[in-house]
mmCIF file of C-alpha atoms in Angstrom:
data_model
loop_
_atom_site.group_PDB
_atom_site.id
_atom_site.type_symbol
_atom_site.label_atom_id
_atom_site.label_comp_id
_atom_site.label_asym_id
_atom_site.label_seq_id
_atom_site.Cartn_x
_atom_site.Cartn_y
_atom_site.Cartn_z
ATOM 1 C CA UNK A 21 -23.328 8.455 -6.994
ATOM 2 C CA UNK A 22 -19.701 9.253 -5.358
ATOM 3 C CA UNK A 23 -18.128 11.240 -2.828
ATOM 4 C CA UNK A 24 -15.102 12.734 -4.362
ATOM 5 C CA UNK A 25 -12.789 15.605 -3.422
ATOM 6 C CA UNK A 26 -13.039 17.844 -6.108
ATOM 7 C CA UNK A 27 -9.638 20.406 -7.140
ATOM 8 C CA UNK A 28 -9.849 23.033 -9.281
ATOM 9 C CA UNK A 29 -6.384 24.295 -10.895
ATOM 10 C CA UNK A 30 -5.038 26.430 -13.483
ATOM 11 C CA UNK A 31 -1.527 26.343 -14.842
ATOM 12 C CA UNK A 32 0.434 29.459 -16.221
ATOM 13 C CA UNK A 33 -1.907 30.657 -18.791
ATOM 14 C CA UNK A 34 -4.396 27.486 -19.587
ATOM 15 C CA UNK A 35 -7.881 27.425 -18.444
ATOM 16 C CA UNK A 36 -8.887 26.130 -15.239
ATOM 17 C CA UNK A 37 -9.765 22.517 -15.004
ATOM 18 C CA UNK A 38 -10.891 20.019 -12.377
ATOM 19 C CA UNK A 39 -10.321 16.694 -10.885
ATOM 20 C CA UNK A 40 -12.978 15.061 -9.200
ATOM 21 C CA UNK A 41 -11.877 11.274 -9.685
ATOM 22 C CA UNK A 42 -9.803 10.277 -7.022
ATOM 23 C CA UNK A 43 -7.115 8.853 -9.665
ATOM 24 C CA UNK A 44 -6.820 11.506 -11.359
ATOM 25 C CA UNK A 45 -6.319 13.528 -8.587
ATOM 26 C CA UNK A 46 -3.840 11.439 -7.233
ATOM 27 C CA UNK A 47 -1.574 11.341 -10.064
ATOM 28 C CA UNK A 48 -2.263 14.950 -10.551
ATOM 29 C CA UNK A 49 -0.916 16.123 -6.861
ATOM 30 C CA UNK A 50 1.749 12.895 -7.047
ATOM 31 C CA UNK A 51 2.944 14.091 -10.530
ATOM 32 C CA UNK A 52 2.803 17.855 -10.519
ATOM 33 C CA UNK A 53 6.370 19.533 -9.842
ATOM 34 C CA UNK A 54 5.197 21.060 -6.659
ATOM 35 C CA UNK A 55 9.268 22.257 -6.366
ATOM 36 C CA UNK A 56 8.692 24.589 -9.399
ATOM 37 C CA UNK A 57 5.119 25.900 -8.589
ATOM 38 C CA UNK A 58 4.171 29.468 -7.244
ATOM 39 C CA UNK A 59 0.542 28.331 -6.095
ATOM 40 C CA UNK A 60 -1.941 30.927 -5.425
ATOM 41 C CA UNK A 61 -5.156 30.626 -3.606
ATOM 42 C CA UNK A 62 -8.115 32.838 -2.090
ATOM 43 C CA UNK A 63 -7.513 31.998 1.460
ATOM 44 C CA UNK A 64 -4.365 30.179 0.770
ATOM 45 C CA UNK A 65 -3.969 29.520 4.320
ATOM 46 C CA UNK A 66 -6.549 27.081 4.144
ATOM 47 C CA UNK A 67 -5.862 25.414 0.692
ATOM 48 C CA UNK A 68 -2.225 25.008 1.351
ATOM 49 C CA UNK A 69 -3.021 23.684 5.160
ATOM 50 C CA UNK A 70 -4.609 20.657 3.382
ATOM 51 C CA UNK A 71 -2.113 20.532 0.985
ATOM 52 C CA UNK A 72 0.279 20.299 3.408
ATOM 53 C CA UNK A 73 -0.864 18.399 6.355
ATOM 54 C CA UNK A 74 -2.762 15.944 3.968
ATOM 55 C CA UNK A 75 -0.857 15.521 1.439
ATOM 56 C CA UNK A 76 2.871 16.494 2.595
ATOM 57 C CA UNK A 77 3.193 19.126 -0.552
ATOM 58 C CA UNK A 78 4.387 22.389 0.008
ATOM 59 C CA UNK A 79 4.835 24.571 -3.548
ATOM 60 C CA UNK A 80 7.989 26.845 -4.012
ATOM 61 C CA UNK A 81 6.206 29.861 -3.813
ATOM 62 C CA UNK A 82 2.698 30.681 -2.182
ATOM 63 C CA UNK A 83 0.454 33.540 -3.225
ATOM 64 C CA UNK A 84 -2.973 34.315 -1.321
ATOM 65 C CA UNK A 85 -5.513 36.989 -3.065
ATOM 66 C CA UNK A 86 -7.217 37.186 -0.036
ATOM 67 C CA UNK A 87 -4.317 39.064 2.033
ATOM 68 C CA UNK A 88 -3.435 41.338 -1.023
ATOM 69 C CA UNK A 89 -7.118 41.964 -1.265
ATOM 70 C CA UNK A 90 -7.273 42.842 2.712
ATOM 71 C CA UNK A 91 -3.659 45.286 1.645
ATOM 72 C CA UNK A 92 -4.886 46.908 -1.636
ATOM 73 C CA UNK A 93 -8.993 47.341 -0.149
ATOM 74 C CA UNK A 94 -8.719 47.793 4.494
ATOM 75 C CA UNK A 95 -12.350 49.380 4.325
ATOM 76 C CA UNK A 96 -13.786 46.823 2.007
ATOM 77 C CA UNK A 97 -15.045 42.820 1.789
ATOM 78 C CA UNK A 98 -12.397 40.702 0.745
ATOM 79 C CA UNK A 99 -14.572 37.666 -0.201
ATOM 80 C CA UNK A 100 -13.414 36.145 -3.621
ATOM 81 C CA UNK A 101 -17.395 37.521 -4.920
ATOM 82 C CA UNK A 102 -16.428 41.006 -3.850
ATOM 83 C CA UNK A 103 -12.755 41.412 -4.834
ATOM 84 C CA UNK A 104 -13.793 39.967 -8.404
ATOM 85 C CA UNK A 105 -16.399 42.999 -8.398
ATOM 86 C CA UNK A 106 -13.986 45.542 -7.407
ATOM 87 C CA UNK A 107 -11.547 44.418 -10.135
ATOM 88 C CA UNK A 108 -14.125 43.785 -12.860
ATOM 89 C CA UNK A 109 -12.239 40.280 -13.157
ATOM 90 C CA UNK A 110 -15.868 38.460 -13.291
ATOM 91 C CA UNK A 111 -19.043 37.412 -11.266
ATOM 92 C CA UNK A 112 -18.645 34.358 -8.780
ATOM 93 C CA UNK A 113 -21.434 32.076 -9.235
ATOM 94 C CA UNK A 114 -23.813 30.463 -6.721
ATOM 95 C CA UNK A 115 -24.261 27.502 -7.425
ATOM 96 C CA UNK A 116 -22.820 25.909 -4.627
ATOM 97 C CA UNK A 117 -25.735 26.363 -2.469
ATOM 98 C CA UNK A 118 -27.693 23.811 -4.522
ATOM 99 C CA UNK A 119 -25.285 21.217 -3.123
ATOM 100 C CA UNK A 120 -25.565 22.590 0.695
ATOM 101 C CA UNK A 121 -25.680 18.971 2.921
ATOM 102 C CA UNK A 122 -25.123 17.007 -0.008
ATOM 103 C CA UNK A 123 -22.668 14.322 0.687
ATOM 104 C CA UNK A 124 -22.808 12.301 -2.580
ATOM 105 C CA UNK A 125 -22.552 13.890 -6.155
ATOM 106 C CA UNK A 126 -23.906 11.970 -9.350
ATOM 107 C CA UNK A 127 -21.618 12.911 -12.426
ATOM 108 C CA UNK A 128 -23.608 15.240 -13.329
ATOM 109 C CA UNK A 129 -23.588 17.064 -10.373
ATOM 110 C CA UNK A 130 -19.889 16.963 -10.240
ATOM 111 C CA UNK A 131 -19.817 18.384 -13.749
ATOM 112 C CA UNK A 132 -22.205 21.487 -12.071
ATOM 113 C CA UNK A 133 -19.744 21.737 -9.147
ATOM 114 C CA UNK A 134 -16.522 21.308 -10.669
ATOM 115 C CA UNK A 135 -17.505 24.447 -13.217
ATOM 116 C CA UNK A 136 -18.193 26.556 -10.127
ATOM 117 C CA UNK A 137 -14.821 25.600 -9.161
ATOM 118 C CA UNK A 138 -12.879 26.590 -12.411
ATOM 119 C CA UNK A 139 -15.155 29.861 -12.725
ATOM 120 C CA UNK A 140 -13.173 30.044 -8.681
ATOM 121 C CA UNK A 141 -9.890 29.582 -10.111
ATOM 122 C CA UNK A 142 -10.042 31.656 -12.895
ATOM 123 C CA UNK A 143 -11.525 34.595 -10.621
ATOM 124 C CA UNK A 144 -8.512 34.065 -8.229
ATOM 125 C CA UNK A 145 -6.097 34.269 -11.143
ATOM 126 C CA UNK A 146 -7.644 37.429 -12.518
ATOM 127 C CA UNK A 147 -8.012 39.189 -8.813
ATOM 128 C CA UNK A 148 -3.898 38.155 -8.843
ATOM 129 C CA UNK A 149 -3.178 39.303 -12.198
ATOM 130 C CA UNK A 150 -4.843 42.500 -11.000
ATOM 131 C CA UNK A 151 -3.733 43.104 -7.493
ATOM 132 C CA UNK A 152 0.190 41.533 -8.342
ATOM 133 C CA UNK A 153 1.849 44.564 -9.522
ATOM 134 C CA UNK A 154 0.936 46.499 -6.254
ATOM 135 C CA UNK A 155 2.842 44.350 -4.828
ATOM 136 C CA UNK A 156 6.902 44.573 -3.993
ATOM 137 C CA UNK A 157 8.791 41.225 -4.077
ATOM 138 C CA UNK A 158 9.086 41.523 -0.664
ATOM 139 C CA UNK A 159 5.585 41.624 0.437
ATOM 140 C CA UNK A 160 4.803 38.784 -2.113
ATOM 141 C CA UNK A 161 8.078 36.727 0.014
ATOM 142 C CA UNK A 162 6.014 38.028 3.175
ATOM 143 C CA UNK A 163 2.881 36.474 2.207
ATOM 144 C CA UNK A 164 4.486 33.754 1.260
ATOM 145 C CA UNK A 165 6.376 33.375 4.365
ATOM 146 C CA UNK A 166 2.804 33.745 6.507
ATOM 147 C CA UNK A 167 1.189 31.090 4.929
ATOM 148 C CA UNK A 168 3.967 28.464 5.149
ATOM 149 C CA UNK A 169 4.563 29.435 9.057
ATOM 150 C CA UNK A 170 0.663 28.066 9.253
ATOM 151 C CA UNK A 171 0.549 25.578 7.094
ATOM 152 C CA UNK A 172 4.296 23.788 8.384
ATOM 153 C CA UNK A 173 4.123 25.218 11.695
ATOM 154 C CA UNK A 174 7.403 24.233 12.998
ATOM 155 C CA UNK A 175 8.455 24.888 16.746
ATOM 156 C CA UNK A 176 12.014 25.542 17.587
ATOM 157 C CA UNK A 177 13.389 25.599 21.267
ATOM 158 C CA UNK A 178 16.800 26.638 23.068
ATOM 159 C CA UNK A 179 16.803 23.589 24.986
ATOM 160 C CA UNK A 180 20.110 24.964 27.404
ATOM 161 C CA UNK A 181 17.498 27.437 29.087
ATOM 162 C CA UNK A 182 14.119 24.541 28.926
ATOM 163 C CA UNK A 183 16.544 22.220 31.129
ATOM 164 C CA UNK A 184 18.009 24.697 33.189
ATOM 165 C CA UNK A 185 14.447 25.491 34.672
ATOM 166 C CA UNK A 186 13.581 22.019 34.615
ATOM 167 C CA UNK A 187 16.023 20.585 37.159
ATOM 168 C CA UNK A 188 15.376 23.716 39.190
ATOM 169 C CA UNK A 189 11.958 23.214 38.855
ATOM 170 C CA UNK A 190 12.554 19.569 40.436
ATOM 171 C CA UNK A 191 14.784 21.150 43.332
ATOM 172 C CA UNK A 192 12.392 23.208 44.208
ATOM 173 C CA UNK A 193 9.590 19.984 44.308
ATOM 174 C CA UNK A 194 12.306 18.176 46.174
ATOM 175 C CA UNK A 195 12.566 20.870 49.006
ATOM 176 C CA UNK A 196 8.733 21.537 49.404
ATOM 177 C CA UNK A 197 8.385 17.521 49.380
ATOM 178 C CA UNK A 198 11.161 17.502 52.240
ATOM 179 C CA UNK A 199 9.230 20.450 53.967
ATOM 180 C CA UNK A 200 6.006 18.086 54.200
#
């Protein structure tokens, strides 16, 4: 038995496949040309915040189903399940619960797991494939643009104004200390 982080992926037009041994997956995310790559995700804030903050990759280009879902659908469920339904792209399967407070996975189990995960990845693509052409450029930059601001959160500050109010901040300290 192992425990293994498992990624699912597709690429362009191929199938979805999955890497569940931590070499492979290594090589895969050390290898891939990350540069190049519009990634797209159900809940991309999440995938690309472990991407990111775990393994320092950020792709080109960032596409999450699950904001042009919330867009295209404001009255509706935007869980992958129900946006695949809407779209007719395919049925999300269940067998994750089987594996609820499992920590280690025999192969075969992976096997199980990592299918769930491509059947994932292919519904994502096909709810994107769908939903895309709703979609301006610009909204697709926006979305983009939101999910990199979480995922490389990045804090910029005048510092002419933050030092200004510091040293007045200590005058003032000063004076009430002299007051005392």
């Amino acid at each position: 038995a192992r425990t293994a982080p498992l990624a699912g992926n597709t690429i362009g037009t191929d199938r979805a496949f999955y890497l569940y041994k931590r070499d492979d997956l290594l090589h895969f995310l050390r290898t891939h040309p990350w540069h190049q790559t519009y990634a797209i995700a159900h809940h991309a804030q999440f995938d690309m915040a472990i991407l990111s903050w775990r393994c320092g990759i950020v792709p080109a280009f960032i596409g999450d189903t699950l904001s042009m879902g919330r867009a295209t659908f404001p009255n509706e469920s935007v869980s992958l399940a129900r946006l695949a339904k809407l779209l007719g792209v395919g049925e999300k399967g269940i067998e994750l619960a089987n594996f609820q407070g499992k920590w280690s996975l025999t192969d075969a189990e992976q096997q199980v797991l990592g299918s769930y995960c491509c059947n994932d990845v292919e519904l994502t693509s096909g709810i994107f494939d769908a939903l895309k052409g709703h979609f301006p450029i610009d909204e697709l930059k926006l979305i983009d643009w939101t999910v990199k601001a979480f995922a490389e959160p990045v804090l910029t500050v005048d510092r002419a104004p933050l030092i200004q109010a510091y040293k007045a901040e200590r005058r003032r300290k000063r004076a009430l200390l002299k007051q005392c």
